[in-house]
Amino acid sequence: MRRSTASVSPSFLSALLSCRHFSVARICRCPSPVHGSHRWVCGISDSLSNNTLNASSSSPNRLMLFSTMAGTILVQARDPAKLNMEILNAIDERRYIDTWKLYEQHMQMEGFPRKSVVNRLLTGFAESLDVKWLEKAYAMVEQAFEESKQNLLEKEPLIYLSLGLAKCGLPVPASTILRKLVETEQFPPVTAWSAILAHMSQTAPGAYLAAELILEIGYLFQDGRVDPRKKSNAPLIAMKPNTTAFNIALAGCLLFCTTRKAEQLLDIMPRICVKADANLLIVMAHIYERNGRREELKKLQRHIDEACNLTDIQFRQFYNCLLTCHLKFGDLDSASNMVLEMLRKAKDARNSLAVATLVLETARNDNRAFTARISGPNLSQNEPEGSHKDRLIEHQIISYDEFSRDRNFVKIGNEAKEVLLSLLAKLQTQVELITTEHGILQPTEKIYVKLVKAFLEAGKLKDLARFLIKAEKEDSPVSNDDSALVHVIKSCISLGWLDQAHDLLDEMRFAGVRTGSSVYASLLKAYCKANRLREVTSLLRDAQKAGIQLDSSCYDTLIQSQVLRQDTQGALDLFKEMKEAKIPRGGNPEFEQLVEGCAGNAEAGLMAKLLREIREGQKLDSGVHDWNNVIHFFCKKRLMADAEKALAKMRSLGHTPNAQTFHSMVTGYAAIGGKYIEVTELWGEMKSLASSAPMKFDQELLDSLLYTFVRGGFFVRANEVVDMMEKGNMFIDKYKYRTLYLKYHKTLYKGKTPKFQTESQLKKREAALSFKKWIGLC
């Protein structure tokens, strides 16, 4: 069929291609002649007329083929209404690639689709739980806000998208959407956003952001700022953080060791009238223990003892925290008394249980036949609820239809509670010092190891012996050679602490506690090996007073020692003594085997654990915890002059400030405001300490410094902190700092660069612009 052709000018072609109802779809290479200043337009249908170029044509798909020197251009006009329908059909059929292509076509033609289509796209991509499509959905939200078209976005689809992002381990965009909702006053109910927090809190950045979100949202409700009596405040009141939200954020902080941030959350709880439940009491105990707040733990103990709904596991966690805190502060008397009290109660419980068991056993024997007839087979063999089954549904999300019908967000609220239980279960695994048996608290070997190490480091051998002897009396009786005190003595011998071992052995003898010959034999051999003959003589005399008969291996060691000293007569006397005592040949190899097992990193009970703790554990400086508490108290009360004096006294006593010390000082200065020079001086001291001592910069300390420097406009220092955090792969909440910059420095360095400025001014300007670029405002 012969094609009809027409001649058009370049200006007409340009106007045609720029028409908003046409888009370039394909370019085909074909030769075409050029005549004068005009180009031939070919390949159009025979029915081409001037009317076909009318932009208001009703034809939904009109094709035009333009031939130029470069080739043939296919321009396709699409009806936006039909394109919207195609987008909806594609997303309903989960053809995500086609959906995105159609969406991009619409963006090129008309910009954003209509409101219902945009929100359907967001929920459809969220339902996929595919990171690729979730990120594209979030990019749509970002673009809508950048173009000031956030009115296209509805609250429920945004909450649903945020939930999907959190479930897929994308806490930053998930939290950003929640923040955008709060900024635009589309307040998400606490049941909904606490579920998002629950999934965020399973990663370190997400846990930090969860705490930040509660602080930001909680700030709106501090000190009765919102009047609950006004009906207009109902949506805002529905967003107020509740106990579940706090539990989730605090548990996340504990799991990822941001406990000072967690303590900030505890500080705002009474200011927004949030009451603690049983779980929150235990989480508070963990936080106070980690931060060394022993006095707060003692205050909390009254509430724990009076609470009637705590489980055995929760009691165990609290007293584990209290016991750990006593050890941190070097309060060995309180720690040992706690252990002895547990042993006494356990002993009483065992006696009572034995009597009760005897009575029940008698009753059971009398009624066994009757019970068998009544109960029937397998009546009580029900499977425990939830056993061998994880109730959390990972990588799944309820459909948006189901989500939108649940107006009170009950389902995702229940999901949040299940995630919370899994977070709390992880905290339970960190309890090492205390266990429970029949609901009675009992100390583990780990607490014995830590206590013994602390007593030995403090040189309190008499107190250690007294404690262990009392513990042996309260605990189940064991053989003389297998008591805890004997294991401790043997451990000291293995470590070369012979004087301490001898002193403990004397304390046992003075207390009337008998022991076997293996301890004396081990210490005697160690003295001989160290060539300490005076101590050998003293130990032999002590053994005779205690009625201990040494074995042949001890005499062999003594004889060999005399021969090495060329004391032949002494060696003969010892040999004669051994013969007269009729000591059989053969040694006592049990202890040697035990020590060899410890040296090979094998488990050998209490002794092996004690050796490992002493060799690998770090010595605690309890004075640092004491001074940190003093400084924290002054900073919390904003008495910074007293805090500075306490810090100076701490240094003068030889205690090195740590990250917790400086964090208290920085947050104290930030609270009273305007103390940026003082914070800068602290920053200099921190860098100096880090270069000469093993001071650890953690995320919480550096984040508090960065906030203070940005707030005060000290961008040179702020950039230094950012560099350090990025080198340490620490998470930085850029959204927070972008908001802070826009609040206090929005107009800073916006004009032209001055022609004349000092080197200092130039440096400050470059630092500010560099920071501005880093937060994405350039």
PDB file of N, CA, C and O in Angstrom, residues 590-614:
ATOM      1  N   GLU A 590      44.836 -37.512  91.177  1.00  0.00           N
ATOM      2  CA  GLU A 590      43.580 -36.856  90.785  1.00  0.00           C
ATOM      3  C   GLU A 590      43.783 -35.359  90.524  1.00  0.00           C
ATOM      4  O   GLU A 590      43.298 -34.802  89.536  1.00  0.00           O
ATOM      5  N   PHE A 591      44.512 -34.705  91.438  1.00  0.00           N
ATOM      6  CA  PHE A 591      44.676 -33.255  91.279  1.00  0.00           C
ATOM      7  C   PHE A 591      45.483 -32.910  90.035  1.00  0.00           C
ATOM      8  O   PHE A 591      45.187 -31.970  89.303  1.00  0.00           O
ATOM      9  N   GLU A 592      46.551 -33.716  89.793  1.00  0.00           N
ATOM     10  CA  GLU A 592      47.368 -33.450  88.604  1.00  0.00           C
ATOM     11  C   GLU A 592      46.533 -33.574  87.331  1.00  0.00           C
ATOM     12  O   GLU A 592      46.648 -32.769  86.412  1.00  0.00           O
ATOM     13  N   GLN A 593      45.665 -34.593  87.301  1.00  0.00           N
ATOM     14  CA  GLN A 593      44.808 -34.751  86.127  1.00  0.00           C
ATOM     15  C   GLN A 593      43.862 -33.560  85.982  1.00  0.00           C
ATOM     16  O   GLN A 593      43.590 -33.092  84.879  1.00  0.00           O
ATOM     17  N   LEU A 594      43.378 -33.070  87.104  1.00  0.00           N
ATOM     18  CA  LEU A 594      42.474 -31.929  87.068  1.00  0.00           C
ATOM     19  C   LEU A 594      43.149 -30.695  86.517  1.00  0.00           C
ATOM     20  O   LEU A 594      42.621 -29.993  85.652  1.00  0.00           O
ATOM     21  N   VAL A 595      44.364 -30.430  86.994  1.00  0.00           N
ATOM     22  CA  VAL A 595      45.104 -29.258  86.522  1.00  0.00           C
ATOM     23  C   VAL A 595      45.443 -29.383  85.044  1.00  0.00           C
ATOM     24  O   VAL A 595      45.349 -28.422  84.277  1.00  0.00           O
ATOM     25  N   GLU A 596      45.847 -30.608  84.630  1.00  0.00           N
ATOM     26  CA  GLU A 596      46.142 -30.810  83.206  1.00  0.00           C
ATOM     27  C   GLU A 596      44.902 -30.575  82.351  1.00  0.00           C
ATOM     28  O   GLU A 596      44.971 -30.008  81.263  1.00  0.00           O
ATOM     29  N   GLY A 597      43.736 -31.010  82.866  1.00  0.00           N
ATOM     30  CA  GLY A 597      42.499 -30.776  82.130  1.00  0.00           C
ATOM     31  C   GLY A 597      42.194 -29.304  82.006  1.00  0.00           C
ATOM     32  O   GLY A 597      41.764 -28.817  80.960  1.00  0.00           O
ATOM     33  N   CYS A 598      42.443 -28.541  83.078  1.00  0.00           N
ATOM     34  CA  CYS A 598      42.230 -27.088  83.028  1.00  0.00           C
ATOM     35  C   CYS A 598      43.170 -26.440  82.029  1.00  0.00           C
ATOM     36  O   CYS A 598      42.794 -25.542  81.277  1.00  0.00           O
ATOM     37  N   ALA A 599      44.445 -26.894  82.039  1.00  0.00           N
ATOM     38  CA  ALA A 599      45.418 -26.307  81.123  1.00  0.00           C
ATOM     39  C   ALA A 599      45.041 -26.570  79.677  1.00  0.00           C
ATOM     40  O   ALA A 599      45.333 -25.784  78.785  1.00  0.00           O
ATOM     41  N   GLY A 600      44.349 -27.661  79.419  1.00  0.00           N
ATOM     42  CA  GLY A 600      43.931 -27.984  78.060  1.00  0.00           C
ATOM     43  C   GLY A 600      42.569 -27.419  77.716  1.00  0.00           C
ATOM     44  O   GLY A 600      41.926 -27.890  76.799  1.00  0.00           O
ATOM     45  N   ASN A 601      42.104 -26.437  78.499  1.00  0.00           N
ATOM     46  CA  ASN A 601      40.821 -25.776  78.265  1.00  0.00           C
ATOM     47  C   ASN A 601      39.650 -26.747  78.383  1.00  0.00           C
ATOM     48  O   ASN A 601      38.603 -26.553  77.781  1.00  0.00           O
ATOM     49  N   ALA A 602      39.819 -27.825  79.145  1.00  0.00           N
ATOM     50  CA  ALA A 602      38.715 -28.755  79.353  1.00  0.00           C
ATOM     51  C   ALA A 602      37.908 -28.303  80.568  1.00  0.00           C
ATOM     52  O   ALA A 602      38.422 -27.635  81.458  1.00  0.00           O
ATOM     53  N   GLU A 603      36.645 -28.666  80.588  1.00  0.00           N
ATOM     54  CA  GLU A 603      35.798 -28.308  81.721  1.00  0.00           C
ATOM     55  C   GLU A 603      36.135 -29.205  82.898  1.00  0.00           C
ATOM     56  O   GLU A 603      36.187 -30.415  82.773  1.00  0.00           O
ATOM     57  N   ALA A 604      36.376 -28.630  84.041  1.00  0.00           N
ATOM     58  CA  ALA A 604      36.660 -29.418  85.235  1.00  0.00           C
ATOM     59  C   ALA A 604      35.965 -28.799  86.429  1.00  0.00           C
ATOM     60  O   ALA A 604      36.554 -28.596  87.478  1.00  0.00           O
ATOM     61  N   GLY A 605      34.693 -28.448  86.223  1.00  0.00           N
ATOM     62  CA  GLY A 605      33.900 -27.955  87.324  1.00  0.00           C
ATOM     63  C   GLY A 605      34.292 -26.563  87.782  1.00  0.00           C
ATOM     64  O   GLY A 605      34.772 -25.731  87.023  1.00  0.00           O
ATOM     65  N   LEU A 606      34.083 -26.338  89.077  1.00  0.00           N
ATOM     66  CA  LEU A 606      34.291 -25.010  89.649  1.00  0.00           C
ATOM     67  C   LEU A 606      35.718 -24.533  89.484  1.00  0.00           C
ATOM     68  O   LEU A 606      35.976 -23.365  89.183  1.00  0.00           O
ATOM     69  N   MET A 607      36.684 -25.410  89.661  1.00  0.00           N
ATOM     70  CA  MET A 607      38.078 -24.998  89.612  1.00  0.00           C
ATOM     71  C   MET A 607      38.459 -24.484  88.230  1.00  0.00           C
ATOM     72  O   MET A 607      39.119 -23.452  88.093  1.00  0.00           O
ATOM     73  N   ALA A 608      38.039 -25.197  87.172  1.00  0.00           N
ATOM     74  CA  ALA A 608      38.363 -24.756  85.814  1.00  0.00           C
ATOM     75  C   ALA A 608      37.753 -23.402  85.524  1.00  0.00           C
ATOM     76  O   ALA A 608      38.383 -22.536  84.910  1.00  0.00           O
ATOM     77  N   LYS A 609      36.498 -23.211  85.957  1.00  0.00           N
ATOM     78  CA  LYS A 609      35.840 -21.926  85.710  1.00  0.00           C
ATOM     79  C   LYS A 609      36.536 -20.796  86.462  1.00  0.00           C
ATOM     80  O   LYS A 609      36.665 -19.676  85.951  1.00  0.00           O
ATOM     81  N   LEU A 610      36.982 -21.091  87.680  1.00  0.00           N
ATOM     82  CA  LEU A 610      37.678 -20.071  88.454  1.00  0.00           C
ATOM     83  C   LEU A 610      39.003 -19.695  87.798  1.00  0.00           C
ATOM     84  O   LEU A 610      39.347 -18.509  87.687  1.00  0.00           O
ATOM     85  N   LEU A 611      39.749 -20.699  87.348  1.00  0.00           N
ATOM     86  CA  LEU A 611      41.021 -20.419  86.678  1.00  0.00           C
ATOM     87  C   LEU A 611      40.809 -19.576  85.427  1.00  0.00           C
ATOM     88  O   LEU A 611      41.540 -18.616  85.177  1.00  0.00           O
ATOM     89  N   ARG A 612      39.788 -19.914  84.649  1.00  0.00           N
ATOM     90  CA  ARG A 612      39.528 -19.170  83.422  1.00  0.00           C
ATOM     91  C   ARG A 612      39.109 -17.730  83.726  1.00  0.00           C
ATOM     92  O   ARG A 612      39.511 -16.795  83.056  1.00  0.00           O
ATOM     93  N   GLU A 613      38.278 -17.555  84.750  1.00  0.00           N
ATOM     94  CA  GLU A 613      37.819 -16.204  85.113  1.00  0.00           C
ATOM     95  C   GLU A 613      38.978 -15.328  85.566  1.00  0.00           C
ATOM     96  O   GLU A 613      39.074 -14.162  85.208  1.00  0.00           O
ATOM     97  N   ILE A 614      39.874 -15.909  86.355  1.00  0.00           N
ATOM     98  CA  ILE A 614      40.998 -15.125  86.867  1.00  0.00           C
ATOM     99  C   ILE A 614      41.978 -14.787  85.755  1.00  0.00           C
ATOM    100  O   ILE A 614      42.500 -13.674  85.671  1.00  0.00           O
TER     101      ILE A 614
END
